[in-house]
Structure formats: C-alpha cells, structure tokens
XYZ file of C-alpha atoms in Angstrom:
386
model
C -0.109 0.302 -0.043
C 1.610 3.351 -0.620
C 1.949 5.485 2.558
C 5.190 6.726 3.890
C 6.592 3.647 6.279
C 7.145 5.728 9.898
C 3.337 5.961 9.416
C 2.813 2.648 8.144
C 4.590 1.200 11.189
C 1.920 2.727 13.556
C -0.944 1.888 11.005
C -2.475 -0.754 13.893
C -2.655 1.838 16.302
C -4.683 4.044 13.632
C -7.231 1.551 13.363
C -7.512 0.886 16.450
C -8.506 4.624 17.102
C -10.909 4.369 14.291
C -12.933 1.989 15.433
C -13.339 3.294 19.164
C -14.657 6.651 17.656
C -16.747 4.067 15.513
C -18.003 2.371 18.494
C -18.788 5.809 19.831
C -20.438 7.823 17.496
C -21.736 11.442 17.896
C -23.741 13.429 16.053
C -22.764 17.272 14.888
C -22.515 19.523 18.742
C -22.491 16.447 20.437
C -19.065 15.339 19.689
C -17.990 15.345 24.094
C -16.067 12.464 23.964
C -14.832 12.450 20.211
C -13.136 15.893 20.614
C -12.035 15.582 23.884
C -10.152 12.361 22.643
C -8.963 13.870 20.144
C -7.548 16.638 21.942
C -5.824 14.090 24.308
C -4.298 12.245 21.328
C -2.748 15.756 20.088
C -1.556 16.957 23.178
C 0.237 13.422 24.255
C 2.432 13.801 20.984
C 3.398 17.733 22.082
C 1.185 19.246 19.444
C -0.375 22.828 21.385
C -4.901 22.210 21.567
C -7.705 24.960 21.449
C -10.777 23.213 22.597
C -14.188 24.384 22.180
C -14.035 25.969 18.504
C -17.573 26.367 17.385
C -18.875 24.276 20.032
C -17.328 21.261 19.583
C -14.229 21.745 17.600
C -11.017 21.311 18.157
C -7.502 23.016 16.447
C -4.144 21.700 17.176
C -1.141 23.907 16.072
C 2.025 22.186 15.664
C 5.530 24.163 14.772
C 8.061 23.051 12.127
C 11.686 22.640 12.570
C 12.095 26.007 9.975
C 10.000 29.174 9.028
C 7.953 28.470 5.658
C 3.830 28.937 5.787
C 0.743 27.979 7.611
C -0.630 24.557 5.826
C -4.211 23.855 7.190
C -5.568 20.059 7.090
C -9.702 19.816 8.294
C -11.441 16.513 8.983
C -15.267 16.267 10.054
C -15.646 14.118 13.484
C -19.720 13.802 13.599
C -21.907 10.891 12.899
C -24.995 10.484 11.423
C -28.360 9.816 13.001
C -28.999 6.357 11.636
C -28.848 2.396 12.673
C -25.669 0.475 11.752
C -26.595 -2.766 10.196
C -23.258 -4.260 9.798
C -22.799 -6.420 12.764
C -19.334 -5.683 13.280
C -17.798 -6.524 16.565
C -16.508 -2.992 16.275
C -20.034 -1.436 15.543
C -21.886 1.580 16.787
C -22.646 1.623 20.470
C -25.346 3.962 20.352
C -28.552 2.853 19.070
C -29.647 5.699 16.250
C -26.422 7.100 15.685
C -23.869 5.545 13.056
C -20.602 6.605 11.369
C -22.370 6.127 8.670
C -19.986 8.716 6.473
C -16.803 7.471 7.492
C -15.883 10.623 9.665
C -14.009 8.955 12.186
C -12.045 7.911 9.000
C -11.396 11.289 8.287
C -10.617 11.780 12.305
C -8.326 9.302 12.759
C -6.581 10.159 9.230
C -5.441 13.569 10.319
C -4.533 12.463 13.800
C -1.979 9.678 12.234
C -0.362 12.732 9.945
C -0.586 14.840 13.292
C 1.675 12.311 15.286
C 4.134 11.992 12.037
C 4.493 15.708 11.931
C 5.260 15.505 15.793
C 7.411 13.067 16.134
C 9.607 13.746 13.140
C 8.592 17.626 12.897
C 10.856 17.765 9.872
C 8.808 20.568 7.789
C 8.833 24.008 7.580
C 6.099 26.563 8.500
C 2.970 25.731 10.489
C 0.345 22.696 10.809
C -3.110 23.669 11.696
C -5.066 20.846 12.124
C -8.838 21.116 12.331
C -11.453 19.272 13.700
C -14.642 20.153 13.003
C -18.125 19.515 14.218
C -21.258 19.011 12.785
C -20.885 18.694 9.388
C -23.807 16.846 8.648
C -25.951 19.934 7.337
C -25.665 21.129 10.995
C -23.434 24.119 10.027
C -20.180 23.333 11.752
C -17.627 24.891 9.678
C -20.147 27.910 9.653
C -19.550 28.089 13.638
C -15.920 27.887 13.342
C -15.648 30.449 11.364
C -18.040 32.785 13.638
C -15.875 31.778 16.219
C -12.780 32.981 14.734
C -10.808 30.462 13.497
C -8.851 31.471 10.543
C -8.607 35.067 12.506
C -6.901 32.763 15.638
C -5.302 30.036 13.647
C -4.361 32.211 10.375
C -3.797 29.453 7.191
C -2.527 29.779 4.118
C -3.846 27.342 2.464
C -6.193 24.567 3.141
C -6.825 20.554 2.302
C -9.380 18.096 3.374
C -10.790 14.920 1.995
C -13.842 12.528 1.886
C -13.040 8.769 1.483
C -14.837 6.652 -1.110
C -15.880 3.122 -1.674
C -16.689 4.852 -5.357
C -12.793 4.571 -6.339
C -10.008 2.198 -6.371
C -7.866 1.941 -3.323
C -5.826 4.767 -3.040
C -7.508 6.324 -6.120
C -7.299 9.773 -5.506
C -9.572 12.686 -7.580
C -10.190 16.006 -7.372
C -12.031 18.538 -9.600
C -10.405 22.361 -10.158
C -13.258 24.660 -10.112
C -16.812 24.322 -8.861
C -16.456 20.655 -7.683
C -19.832 20.399 -5.175
C -23.678 21.479 -4.960
C -24.893 24.220 -2.898
C -27.177 23.192 -0.852
C -31.012 24.218 1.490
C -32.854 21.860 3.701
C -36.633 22.998 3.834
C -39.951 22.704 6.356
C -43.055 23.412 5.085
C -45.964 23.316 7.460
C -49.684 22.953 6.198
C -52.474 23.969 9.045
C -55.726 22.852 6.998
C -58.816 21.611 8.894
C -59.392 18.452 9.861
C -62.610 16.257 8.824
C -64.533 12.764 8.462
C -62.836 11.274 5.619
C -66.662 10.688 4.252
C -67.563 14.452 4.535
C -64.266 15.986 2.730
C -65.923 19.394 2.198
C -66.299 20.286 5.546
C -62.345 20.180 5.853
C -59.289 21.972 4.198
C -57.228 18.684 3.057
C -54.001 19.135 3.772
C -53.043 15.950 2.182
C -54.171 16.839 -1.422
C -52.921 20.464 -0.870
C -49.267 18.584 0.227
C -49.554 16.051 -2.722
C -50.202 19.314 -5.404
C -46.949 21.406 -3.820
C -45.157 18.032 -4.245
C -45.322 18.486 -8.019
C -45.071 22.108 -7.979
C -42.247 22.035 -6.448
C -40.689 19.463 -9.181
C -41.501 21.997 -11.898
C -39.449 24.670 -10.249
C -36.571 22.869 -12.200
C -37.741 21.961 -14.815
C -39.610 25.392 -15.721
C -37.593 27.893 -14.014
C -34.248 27.004 -13.995
C -31.757 27.342 -17.321
C -31.401 23.732 -18.638
C -27.718 24.147 -19.100
C -27.745 24.735 -15.467
C -27.798 22.122 -12.791
C -30.160 22.048 -10.162
C -32.375 19.703 -8.122
C -35.337 19.745 -5.630
C -36.473 16.724 -3.814
C -39.227 16.420 -1.500
C -37.794 13.587 0.845
C -39.912 13.494 4.077
C -44.006 13.692 4.172
C -46.051 12.956 7.707
C -49.942 13.340 7.712
C -52.663 11.771 9.260
C -53.481 9.480 11.668
C -56.338 7.106 11.003
C -57.813 5.836 7.471
C -61.269 7.624 8.490
C -59.921 10.511 9.334
C -58.941 14.147 7.284
C -56.308 15.426 9.218
C -55.542 18.837 10.209
C -52.308 19.543 9.438
C -49.217 17.896 6.992
C -45.580 18.415 6.551
C -43.584 18.008 4.059
C -39.595 18.503 4.007
C -36.551 17.891 2.011
C -33.561 19.379 0.354
C -32.610 21.649 -3.070
C -28.830 21.658 -4.438
C -27.600 24.241 -7.121
C -24.322 25.240 -8.984
C -25.188 28.792 -8.913
C -25.508 31.249 -5.749
C -28.383 32.690 -8.339
C -30.199 29.280 -8.416
C -29.823 28.799 -4.983
C -31.754 32.171 -4.183
C -34.639 31.572 -7.140
C -35.071 28.337 -5.789
C -35.761 29.202 -2.427
C -38.189 32.362 -3.820
C -39.962 30.145 -5.809
C -40.811 27.789 -2.866
C -42.319 30.624 -0.882
C -44.116 32.063 -3.256
C -45.604 28.683 -4.354
C -46.203 28.017 -0.595
C -48.244 31.691 -0.358
C -50.247 30.858 -3.681
C -51.198 27.502 -2.811
C -52.284 29.047 0.987
C -54.169 31.890 -0.582
C -56.115 29.124 -3.504
C -56.657 26.806 -0.643
C -57.479 28.847 2.364
C -54.922 27.150 4.532
C -52.027 28.317 6.359
C -48.633 27.443 4.693
C -45.246 28.019 6.929
C -42.224 27.292 4.866
C -38.835 27.422 6.935
C -36.107 27.431 4.594
C -32.062 27.333 5.166
C -29.031 27.815 3.468
C -26.427 24.831 4.766
C -23.836 24.125 2.298
C -22.399 26.968 -0.094
C -20.806 26.029 -3.531
C -17.981 24.096 -2.892
C -15.054 25.618 -5.290
C -11.378 24.558 -5.664
C -8.496 26.571 -6.154
C -7.214 25.062 -9.685
C -3.742 26.344 -8.019
C -4.025 24.574 -5.327
C -5.599 21.028 -6.782
C -2.738 20.943 -9.182
C 0.028 21.760 -5.690
C -2.985 18.903 -4.109
C -1.816 16.409 -7.185
C 1.470 17.026 -7.197
C 1.641 16.073 -3.801
C -0.688 12.957 -3.927
C 1.103 11.394 -6.850
C 4.527 11.152 -4.813
C 2.231 9.380 -2.362
C 0.072 7.290 -4.688
C 1.610 7.514 -8.248
C -0.583 7.815 -11.411
C -3.598 7.152 -9.015
C -3.964 10.888 -8.691
C -5.682 12.604 -10.954
C -7.790 15.850 -11.914
C -10.684 14.123 -13.023
C -13.299 13.970 -10.551
C -17.191 14.107 -11.647
C -19.140 17.192 -10.953
C -21.603 16.242 -7.887
C -24.512 17.672 -6.421
C -23.663 16.461 -3.096
C -22.622 18.976 -0.593
C -19.563 19.447 1.927
C -19.457 22.177 4.303
C -15.655 22.544 3.373
C -16.934 24.759 1.142
C -17.592 27.059 3.767
C -14.008 27.217 4.790
C -12.448 27.339 1.128
C -14.445 30.665 0.931
C -12.062 32.146 3.573
C -8.682 30.031 2.623
C -7.735 28.968 -0.840
C -7.412 25.144 -0.924
C -9.039 21.731 -2.478
C -10.813 18.853 -1.161
C -10.494 15.182 -2.960
C -11.902 12.171 -2.383
C -9.562 9.099 -1.707
C -10.807 5.526 -3.118
C -10.747 2.748 -0.735
C -12.152 -1.154 -0.964
C -15.541 -0.487 0.862
C -18.215 -1.950 -1.388
C -21.213 -0.495 0.060
C -22.426 3.356 -0.480
C -21.775 6.043 1.805
C -25.114 6.684 4.034
C -26.187 2.709 3.880
C -26.602 1.391 6.556
C -24.238 -1.334 5.951
C -21.290 0.826 5.168
C -17.953 -0.043 5.955
C -14.701 1.692 6.174
C -11.793 0.441 4.734
C -9.214 0.698 7.844
C -6.163 -0.433 5.003
C -6.767 3.397 3.856
C -5.937 5.249 6.534
C -2.082 5.202 6.431
C -2.465 5.777 2.759
C -4.175 9.409 3.684
C -2.402 10.070 6.656
C 0.775 10.301 4.138
C -1.108 12.968 1.792
C -2.004 14.684 4.801
C 1.566 14.708 6.142
C 3.384 15.539 2.998
C 1.109 18.745 1.957
C 2.479 19.872 5.218
C 5.828 18.538 4.321
C 6.100 20.451 0.105
C 3.247 22.959 0.681
C 4.703 24.762 4.205
C 8.351 25.186 2.474
C 6.513 26.755 -1.047
C 7.191 29.925 -1.803
C 3.438 30.571 -2.620
C-alpha cells in the first residue's frame, strides 16, 4: 500500500483509534467524547491544542523546524442519526447513531498525520489541524468561522478529504473549480382543517394540498432553471394523518434543494416561498415554509488542485488525477474554502457499500495512505514559495 513507512509502522494503532471512534459515534455538536479523545492524543504528541472552537471543534497547531507557510488540514468528526446494520464486532454501541459516512476515518487520518509530523518535526512553517464538528447539515464549518477560526489560526492554504467507496483503493480524485453543489433544507407545514373522511367538503385537506405542492416543487427546476444549469429539488419526507377515516388538520413536508450557481439557489428559495403563499391563498389554509441555506457551493482553487496532485503523486503515483465528476452532493468544507484557498479531494478505498447506507463499512487499510497524503502536503506546501 502506498504510505510513508513511518506512518505504516503505527497503522494498527490508527485502526484501533478509528474503531474506538466508530463504537462511540456522536452527532453534530455533541461530539464531546470524540473531541476530548482527539485533544488528548494531540497533546500527548506535543501539539498545542485549543478546544471548544465553534462548539465541539478542536484545533491543533504544530510548529515546524524551519520558517515557512501555514498549511491547514481539516477533518470532520460527526456521525449520522441512523442505525448500523453491519454486525461488525466494533459496531456502534449507540442506538440510532452510526458513522455511516466515514468521518471516524477522516478524524483518524488527520490524527495520523499529526502524530507523524509531531514525531519528526521535519517540515517548514506551521501545521494547523482542524477537527470540525457538525458537518452533516448542521453548520459546523460556519460555527468555527463565527468563532474566529482563521483569525485565531491563520492558514495560507487548506486541504481536506473524503473517503470514497466508489473509487479504487488509494485513488485520489479532485475537480478544479466548482466541484460540489450548494444546498438548502426546507420544512413546510400546511395547516388545514380536519374532518371525517366521508365528508371532505367540511375540511381543508392538507394531504391533497401537500400532494399538489410536491408536484409544484418539482417544476421549479423544470420550468425556472436554465436548462444548461444543474439543480435539483427533492421532497424527502411527507407526514400526515393517523387514521383511515380522518382527514388530518395538518401535514409536514421536508426536503432539500441543490444548485451549482448561487443565483439559482436564491431563485429556488424564492420560488418555494411564492408557491407556498399561492397555494395557501388558493386553498384558504396556512402554509409556513422554513428554508435554510446549509452548504455553500464548493469550489477548489485550481492552483491548489495542481499542488495537491503533485504531492499526491509522490504517495499514490498515477492513481492521482484531477478528473473527479461534478456532483450534486454537498460539503461544508465549501464554507472554509470561501475564506482560505485550498482543495478538497476524494480518497478511494475497498468499501463496497455506498455512503449513508446502514451497511457501509470503512476500509481501515486506507488510514496510513490518507495520513501520508496529509503529512506530505504540510511538508511540501509549508516550504513552498507561494
């Protein structure tokens, strides 16, 4: 496996750390055990640690042996609110919470890089290790920024990764420029008037209104977005009713929209509000729409992408290429990259189950590879002239 031999030497310890995180998952802004363990490990290696950044975030700072540039490395720590169905001996011990996206692996990869750099100190400049809470739609990056992340810990460049069960082991992929979509979440409550199922004319049926609303929301992209632009609106929840013969008084719809152009995102939000207002007037019901922007559009700095590929090829050879597909998935690394130029890349592994699936399994053999990539970014880019 392509990895620095110094990191490969403690790969088993990284696996143990990752599996410990996996057994004790915590959702966004509740990563108290995780962040405490991260801080303890960093401190044991001589890294200067600041806890509680943006809530449960942790930042470690390590000075190199020579003057140079400040290189930021970021990993997310939160798990998903879902059950695990893997039957692994180290499966989640917390019902309804599961590291189904591999953030336990990201955290461990960054810890591996920090340990290696702390043990050798063979780099120029400063390494800034950013352990971020609440990536899964809860605004962890924005919380760290609001807490003065880059004012307190300035970085010249910033790099992050996401594991990928969709690519071969050690395959590094990235896309220059716009790479991932911005996203909003919405909650829509329809307040009608309940009635007997046999006498619908005596009520205001929120289910039929909600069904019409689902159709209208689908037409936002089909009839309002430039066909050359990518965007999507998805209703993912519809809750109403409690009996066969009762028309309920209210209904709730929830979902998400994705876009690659901020103007499209603003248009989609405005259209959702206008459609809700129009249906409320037409059907004489109340419709309240709570719409939240949760992810910005992720854009990789082309220069930093080139820098990343150059470094990655030292570690994984021809498996590194700037050929990632444009995706409508979202990542709040986008908000950090809006402040500090950098690059966010994918690292393939031998997983066979998709992310966010209850049977997802992270491949521990990729830990030393990811840690090596992060460490070499600090060693090479810290000494760079620009």
